[in-house]
CSV table of C-alpha atoms in Angstrom, one decimal:
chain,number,residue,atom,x,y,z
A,16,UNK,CA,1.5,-0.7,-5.9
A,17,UNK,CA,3.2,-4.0,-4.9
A,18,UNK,CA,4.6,-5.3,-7.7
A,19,UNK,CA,5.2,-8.5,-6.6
A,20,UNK,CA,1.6,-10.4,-7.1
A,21,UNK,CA,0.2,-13.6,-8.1
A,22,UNK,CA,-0.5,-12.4,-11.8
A,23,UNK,CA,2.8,-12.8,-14.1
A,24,UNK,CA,1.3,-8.9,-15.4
A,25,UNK,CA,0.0,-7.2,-12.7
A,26,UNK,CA,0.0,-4.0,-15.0
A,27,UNK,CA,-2.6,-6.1,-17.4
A,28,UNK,CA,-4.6,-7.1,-14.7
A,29,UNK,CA,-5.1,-3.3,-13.4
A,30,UNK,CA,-6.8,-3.1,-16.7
A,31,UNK,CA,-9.7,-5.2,-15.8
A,32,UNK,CA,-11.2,-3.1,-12.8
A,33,UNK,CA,-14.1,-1.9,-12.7
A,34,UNK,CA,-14.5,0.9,-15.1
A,35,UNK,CA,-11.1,0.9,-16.0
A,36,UNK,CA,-12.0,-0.3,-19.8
A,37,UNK,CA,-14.4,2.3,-19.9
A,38,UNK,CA,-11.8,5.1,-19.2
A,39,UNK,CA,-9.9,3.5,-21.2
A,40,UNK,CA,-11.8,4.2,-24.3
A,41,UNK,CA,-13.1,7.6,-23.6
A,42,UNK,CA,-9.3,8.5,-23.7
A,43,UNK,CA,-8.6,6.7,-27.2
A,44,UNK,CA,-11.6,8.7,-28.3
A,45,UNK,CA,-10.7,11.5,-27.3
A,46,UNK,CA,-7.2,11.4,-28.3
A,47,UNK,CA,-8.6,10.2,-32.1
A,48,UNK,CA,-10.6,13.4,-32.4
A,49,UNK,CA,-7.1,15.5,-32.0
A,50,UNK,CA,-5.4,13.5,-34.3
A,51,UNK,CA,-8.2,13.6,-36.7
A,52,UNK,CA,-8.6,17.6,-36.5
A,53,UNK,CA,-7.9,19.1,-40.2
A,54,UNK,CA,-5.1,21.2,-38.4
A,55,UNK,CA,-3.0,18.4,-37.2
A,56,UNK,CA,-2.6,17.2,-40.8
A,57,UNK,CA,-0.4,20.4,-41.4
A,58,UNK,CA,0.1,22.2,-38.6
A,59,UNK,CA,1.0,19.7,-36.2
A,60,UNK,CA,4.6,21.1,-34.9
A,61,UNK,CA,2.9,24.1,-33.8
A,62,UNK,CA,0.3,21.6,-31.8
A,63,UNK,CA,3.2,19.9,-30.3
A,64,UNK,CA,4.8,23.2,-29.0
A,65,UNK,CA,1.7,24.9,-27.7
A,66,UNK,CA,0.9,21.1,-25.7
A,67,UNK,CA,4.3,21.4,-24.4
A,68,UNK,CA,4.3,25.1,-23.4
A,69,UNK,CA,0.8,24.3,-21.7
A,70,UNK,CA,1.8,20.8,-20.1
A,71,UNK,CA,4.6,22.3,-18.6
A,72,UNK,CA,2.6,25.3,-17.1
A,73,UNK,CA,-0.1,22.5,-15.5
A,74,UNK,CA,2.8,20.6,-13.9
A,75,UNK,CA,4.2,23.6,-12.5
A,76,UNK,CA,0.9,24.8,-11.2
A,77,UNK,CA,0.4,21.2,-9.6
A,78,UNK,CA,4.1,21.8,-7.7
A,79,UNK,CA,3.1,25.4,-6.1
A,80,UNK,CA,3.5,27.3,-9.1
A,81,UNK,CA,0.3,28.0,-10.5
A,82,UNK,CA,1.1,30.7,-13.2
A,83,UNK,CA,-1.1,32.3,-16.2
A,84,UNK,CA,0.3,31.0,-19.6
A,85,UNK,CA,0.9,34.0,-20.9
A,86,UNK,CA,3.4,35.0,-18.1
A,87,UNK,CA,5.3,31.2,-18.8
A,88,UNK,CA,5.2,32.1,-22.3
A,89,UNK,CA,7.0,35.5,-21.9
A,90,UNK,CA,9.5,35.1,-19.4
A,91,UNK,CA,13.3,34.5,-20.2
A,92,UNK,CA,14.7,34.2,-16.9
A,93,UNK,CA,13.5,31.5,-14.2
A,94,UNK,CA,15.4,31.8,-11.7
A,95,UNK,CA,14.6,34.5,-9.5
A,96,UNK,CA,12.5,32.6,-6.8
A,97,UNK,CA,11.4,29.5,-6.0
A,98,UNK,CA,8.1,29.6,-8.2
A,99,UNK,CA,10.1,30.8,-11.3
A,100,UNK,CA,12.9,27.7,-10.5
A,101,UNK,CA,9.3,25.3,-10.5
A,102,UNK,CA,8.5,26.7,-14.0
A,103,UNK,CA,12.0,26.5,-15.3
A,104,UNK,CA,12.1,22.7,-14.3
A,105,UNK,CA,9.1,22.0,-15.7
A,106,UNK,CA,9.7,23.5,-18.7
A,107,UNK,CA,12.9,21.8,-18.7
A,108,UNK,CA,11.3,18.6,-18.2
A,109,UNK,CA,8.7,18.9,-21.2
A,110,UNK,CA,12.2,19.9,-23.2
A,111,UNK,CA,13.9,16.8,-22.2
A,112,UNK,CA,10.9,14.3,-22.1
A,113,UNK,CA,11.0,13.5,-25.8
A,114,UNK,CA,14.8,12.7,-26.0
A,115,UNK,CA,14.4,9.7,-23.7
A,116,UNK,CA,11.7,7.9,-25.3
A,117,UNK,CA,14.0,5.0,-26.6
A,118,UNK,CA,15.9,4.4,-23.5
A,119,UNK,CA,12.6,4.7,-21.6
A,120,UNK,CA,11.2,0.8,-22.0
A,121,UNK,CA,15.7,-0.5,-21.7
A,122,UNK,CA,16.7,1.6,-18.5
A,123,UNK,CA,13.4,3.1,-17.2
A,124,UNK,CA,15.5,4.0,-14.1
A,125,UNK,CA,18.6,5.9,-16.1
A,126,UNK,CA,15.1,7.9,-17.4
A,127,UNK,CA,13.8,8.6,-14.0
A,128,UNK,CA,17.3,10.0,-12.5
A,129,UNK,CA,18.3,12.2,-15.9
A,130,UNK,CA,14.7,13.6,-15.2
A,131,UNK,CA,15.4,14.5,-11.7
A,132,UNK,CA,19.0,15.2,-12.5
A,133,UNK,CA,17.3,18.1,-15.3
A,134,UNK,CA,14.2,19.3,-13.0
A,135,UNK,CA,16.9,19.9,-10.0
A,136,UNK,CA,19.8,21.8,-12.3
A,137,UNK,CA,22.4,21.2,-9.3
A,138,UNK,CA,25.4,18.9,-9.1
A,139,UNK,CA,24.9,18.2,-5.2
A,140,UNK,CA,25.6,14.8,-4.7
A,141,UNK,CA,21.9,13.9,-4.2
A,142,UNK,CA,20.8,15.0,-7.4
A,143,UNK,CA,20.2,12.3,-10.1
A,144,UNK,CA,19.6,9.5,-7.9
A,145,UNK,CA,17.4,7.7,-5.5
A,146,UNK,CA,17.6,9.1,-2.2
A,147,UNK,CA,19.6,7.2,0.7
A,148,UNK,CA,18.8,6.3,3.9
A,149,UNK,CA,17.7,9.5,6.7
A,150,UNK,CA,18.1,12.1,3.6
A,151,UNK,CA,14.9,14.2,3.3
A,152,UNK,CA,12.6,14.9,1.2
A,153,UNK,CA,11.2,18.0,-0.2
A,154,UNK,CA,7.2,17.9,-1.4
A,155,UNK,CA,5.4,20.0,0.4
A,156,UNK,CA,2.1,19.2,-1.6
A,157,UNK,CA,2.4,15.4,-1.2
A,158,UNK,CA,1.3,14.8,2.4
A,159,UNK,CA,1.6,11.1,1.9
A,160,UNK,CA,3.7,9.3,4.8
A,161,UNK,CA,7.2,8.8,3.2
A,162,UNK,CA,8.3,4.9,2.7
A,163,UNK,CA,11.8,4.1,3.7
A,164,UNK,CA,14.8,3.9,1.7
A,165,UNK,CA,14.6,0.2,1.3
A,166,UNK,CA,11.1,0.0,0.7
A,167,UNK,CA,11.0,3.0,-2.1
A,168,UNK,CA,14.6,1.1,-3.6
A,169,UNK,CA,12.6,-2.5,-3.6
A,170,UNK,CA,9.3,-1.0,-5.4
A,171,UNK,CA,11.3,1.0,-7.9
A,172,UNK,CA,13.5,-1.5,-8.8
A,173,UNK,CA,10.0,-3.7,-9.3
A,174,UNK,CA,8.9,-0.9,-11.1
A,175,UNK,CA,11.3,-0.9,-13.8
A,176,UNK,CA,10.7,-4.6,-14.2
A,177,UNK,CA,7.3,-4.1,-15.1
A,178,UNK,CA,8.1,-1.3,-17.6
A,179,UNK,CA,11.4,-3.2,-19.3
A,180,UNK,CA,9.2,-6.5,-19.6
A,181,UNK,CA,6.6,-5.4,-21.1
A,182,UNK,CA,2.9,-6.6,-21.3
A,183,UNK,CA,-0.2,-6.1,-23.2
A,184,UNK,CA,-1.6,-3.0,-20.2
A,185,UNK,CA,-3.3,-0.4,-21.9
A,186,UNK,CA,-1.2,2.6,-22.0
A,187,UNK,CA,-3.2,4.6,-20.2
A,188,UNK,CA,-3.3,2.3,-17.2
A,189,UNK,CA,0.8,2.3,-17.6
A,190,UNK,CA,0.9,5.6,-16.9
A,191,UNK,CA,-1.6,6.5,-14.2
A,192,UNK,CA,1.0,3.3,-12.3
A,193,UNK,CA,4.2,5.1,-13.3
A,194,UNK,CA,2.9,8.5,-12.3
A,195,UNK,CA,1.2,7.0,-8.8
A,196,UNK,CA,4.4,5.5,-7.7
A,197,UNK,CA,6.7,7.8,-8.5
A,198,UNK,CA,4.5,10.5,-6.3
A,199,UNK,CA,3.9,7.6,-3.4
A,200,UNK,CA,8.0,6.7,-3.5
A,201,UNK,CA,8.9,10.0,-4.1
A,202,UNK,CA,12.4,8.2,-4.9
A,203,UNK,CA,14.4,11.3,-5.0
A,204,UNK,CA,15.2,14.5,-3.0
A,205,UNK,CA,13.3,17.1,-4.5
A,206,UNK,CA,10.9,17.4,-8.2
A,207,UNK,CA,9.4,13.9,-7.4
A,208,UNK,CA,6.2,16.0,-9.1
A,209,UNK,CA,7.6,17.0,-12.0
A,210,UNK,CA,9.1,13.9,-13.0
A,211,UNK,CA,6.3,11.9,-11.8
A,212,UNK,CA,4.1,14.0,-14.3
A,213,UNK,CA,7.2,14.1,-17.0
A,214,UNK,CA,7.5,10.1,-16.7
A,215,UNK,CA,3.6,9.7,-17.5
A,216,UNK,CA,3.9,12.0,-20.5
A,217,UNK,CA,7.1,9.3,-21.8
A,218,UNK,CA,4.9,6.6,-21.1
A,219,UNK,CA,1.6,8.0,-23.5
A,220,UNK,CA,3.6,9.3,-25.7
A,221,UNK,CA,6.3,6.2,-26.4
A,222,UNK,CA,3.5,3.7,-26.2
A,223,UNK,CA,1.8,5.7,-29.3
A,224,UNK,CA,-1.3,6.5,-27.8
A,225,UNK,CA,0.0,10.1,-28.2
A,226,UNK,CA,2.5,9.6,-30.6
A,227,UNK,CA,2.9,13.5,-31.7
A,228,UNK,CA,2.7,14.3,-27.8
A,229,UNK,CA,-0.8,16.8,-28.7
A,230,UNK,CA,-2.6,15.7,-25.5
A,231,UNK,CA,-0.8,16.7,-22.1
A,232,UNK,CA,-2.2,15.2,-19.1
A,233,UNK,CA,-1.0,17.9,-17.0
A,234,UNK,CA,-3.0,20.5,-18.1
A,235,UNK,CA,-5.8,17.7,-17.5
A,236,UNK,CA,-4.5,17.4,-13.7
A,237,UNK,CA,-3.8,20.9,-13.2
A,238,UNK,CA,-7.5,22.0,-14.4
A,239,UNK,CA,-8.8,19.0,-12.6
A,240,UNK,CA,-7.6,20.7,-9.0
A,241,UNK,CA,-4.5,19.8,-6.5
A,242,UNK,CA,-7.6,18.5,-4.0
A,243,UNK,CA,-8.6,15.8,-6.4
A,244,UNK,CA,-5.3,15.2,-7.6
A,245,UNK,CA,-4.6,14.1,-3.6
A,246,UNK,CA,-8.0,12.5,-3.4
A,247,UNK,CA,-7.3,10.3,-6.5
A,248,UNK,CA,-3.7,9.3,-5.1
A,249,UNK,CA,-5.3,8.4,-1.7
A,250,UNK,CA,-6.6,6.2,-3.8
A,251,UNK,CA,-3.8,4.6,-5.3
A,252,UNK,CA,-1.7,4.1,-2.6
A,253,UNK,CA,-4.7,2.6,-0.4
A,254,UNK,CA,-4.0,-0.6,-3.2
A,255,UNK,CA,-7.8,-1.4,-3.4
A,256,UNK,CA,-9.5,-2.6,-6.2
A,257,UNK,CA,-11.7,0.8,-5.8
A,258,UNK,CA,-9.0,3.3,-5.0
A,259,UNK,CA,-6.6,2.1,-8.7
A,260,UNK,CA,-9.8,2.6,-10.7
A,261,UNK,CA,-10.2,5.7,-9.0
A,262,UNK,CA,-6.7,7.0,-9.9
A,263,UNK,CA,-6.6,5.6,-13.1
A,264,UNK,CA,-9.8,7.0,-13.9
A,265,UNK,CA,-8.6,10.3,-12.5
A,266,UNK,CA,-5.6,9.8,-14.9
A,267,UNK,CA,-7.6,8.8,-17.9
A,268,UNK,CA,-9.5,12.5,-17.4
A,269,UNK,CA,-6.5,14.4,-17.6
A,270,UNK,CA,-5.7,13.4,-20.8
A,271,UNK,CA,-8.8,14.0,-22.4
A,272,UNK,CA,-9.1,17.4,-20.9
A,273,UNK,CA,-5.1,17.7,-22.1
A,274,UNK,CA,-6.8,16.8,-25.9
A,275,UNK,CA,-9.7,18.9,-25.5
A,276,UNK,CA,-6.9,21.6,-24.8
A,277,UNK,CA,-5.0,21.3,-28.0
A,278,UNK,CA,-8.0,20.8,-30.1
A,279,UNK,CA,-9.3,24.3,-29.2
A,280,UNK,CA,-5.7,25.0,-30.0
A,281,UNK,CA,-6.3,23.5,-33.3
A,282,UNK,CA,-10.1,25.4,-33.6
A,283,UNK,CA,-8.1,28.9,-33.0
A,284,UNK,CA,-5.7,28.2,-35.3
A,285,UNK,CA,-8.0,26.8,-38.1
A,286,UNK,CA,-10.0,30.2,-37.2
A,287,UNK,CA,-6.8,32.3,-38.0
A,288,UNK,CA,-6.5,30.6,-41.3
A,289,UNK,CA,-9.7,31.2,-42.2
């Protein structure tokens, strides 16, 4: 996404598109029927954890490592191969996502780098920053072609500007741009998935659309399949009018099939009390 347009909130203007509104709405609704389940009045911590557990295990199945969530929920040690590392940093992520909510909207950019800094759990020199010029990038699952150093530095930096000034953009619209740049940039070395994912999550949950973090669009993505995941972000990085709707509708699906997840979460567990 260019960030340098005509419109003084480019962000805002996204939200006019055809059909954007529409998604828009379909996601506040489905979000309210979470938050208005009888289960999230007392049991909501429990929600929280089980979206987290789940959201983690979609990410991680988005980035190669498509595991059943029982085996996520048992293991203890993830670092025996490079699918248990993918779950471990996704996990770590979902860990780490909530503790930089209120630096998030100040220093977007210290976010994005403690994120990769977490996901990568090394202390090589690369780690925890954007990547320089001729280093290479590892995301085997994004096929996209790769923009320069300068370029990916120019639109991140733009990037953060949008995020620390604001606006009046849906959140939902926020997001899908935060998550689709990050995955066309792919500013850093390695985990540009992962925290691409982990920065939408920030950006629902701090803009109090999903205050209690109960609706993870990752188990949306994951469900929706890695083809239309790359469909949609053809999309987004073609810039049309057509292809943003297209991703942010794409976006806006996740997360209500991340509600729809926890409220059968709530349903079980209102079962179980029965």
């Amino acid at each position: 996404m260019s960030t340098s347009g005509a419109t003084a909130d480019p962000l805002a203007a996204l939200g006019s598109l055809p059909g954007v509104a529409e998604s828009v709405e379909s996601v506040r609704k489905a979000v309210d029927r979470v938050y208005g389940h009888r289960i999230m009045r007392r049991r909501s911590n429990e929600i929280t954890s089980e979206a987290a557990l789940r959201g983690a295990r979609g990410s991680a199945a988005l980035s190669g490592a498509d595991w059943a969530l029982e085996e996520v929920r048992r293991r203890t040690d993830f670092s025996a191969d490079d699918e248990a590392r993918t779950v471990g940093a996704a996990l770590r992520l979902t860990a780490e996502a909530g503790q930089l909510l209120s630096i998030w909207r100040q220093s977007p950019l210290r976010v994005l780098a403690r994120l990769h800094l977490v996901a990568a759990a090394d202390k090589a020199d690369h780690v925890g920053r954007p990547r320089h010029a001729g280093e290479p990038v590892d995301e085997p699952l994004v096929g996209l072609p790769l923009p320069d150093a300068a370029e990916m530095h120019g639109r991140l930096d733009g990037l953060a500007e949008l995020i620390i000034a604001g606006g009046s953009a849906p959140a939902l619209v926020t997001a899908a741009v935060v998550h689709g740049e990050l995955l066309a940039l792919r500013p850093f070395t390695s985990h540009n998935g992962l925290v691409a994912r982990a920065a939408e999550r920030i950006v629902l949950v701090g803009s109090g659309l999903d205050p209690k973090s109960v609706c993870p669009a990752e188990v949306g993505h994951a469900e929706l399949g890695r083809e239309a995941y790359r469909t949609a972000l053809d999309g987004y990085v073609s810039g049309t009018p057509e292809g943003m709707a297209a991703w942010i509708a794409h976006c806006g699906r996740a997360v209500e099939l991340g509600a729809r997840e926890s409220t059968a979460v709530c349903e079980a567990l209102q079962r179980g009390a029965a």
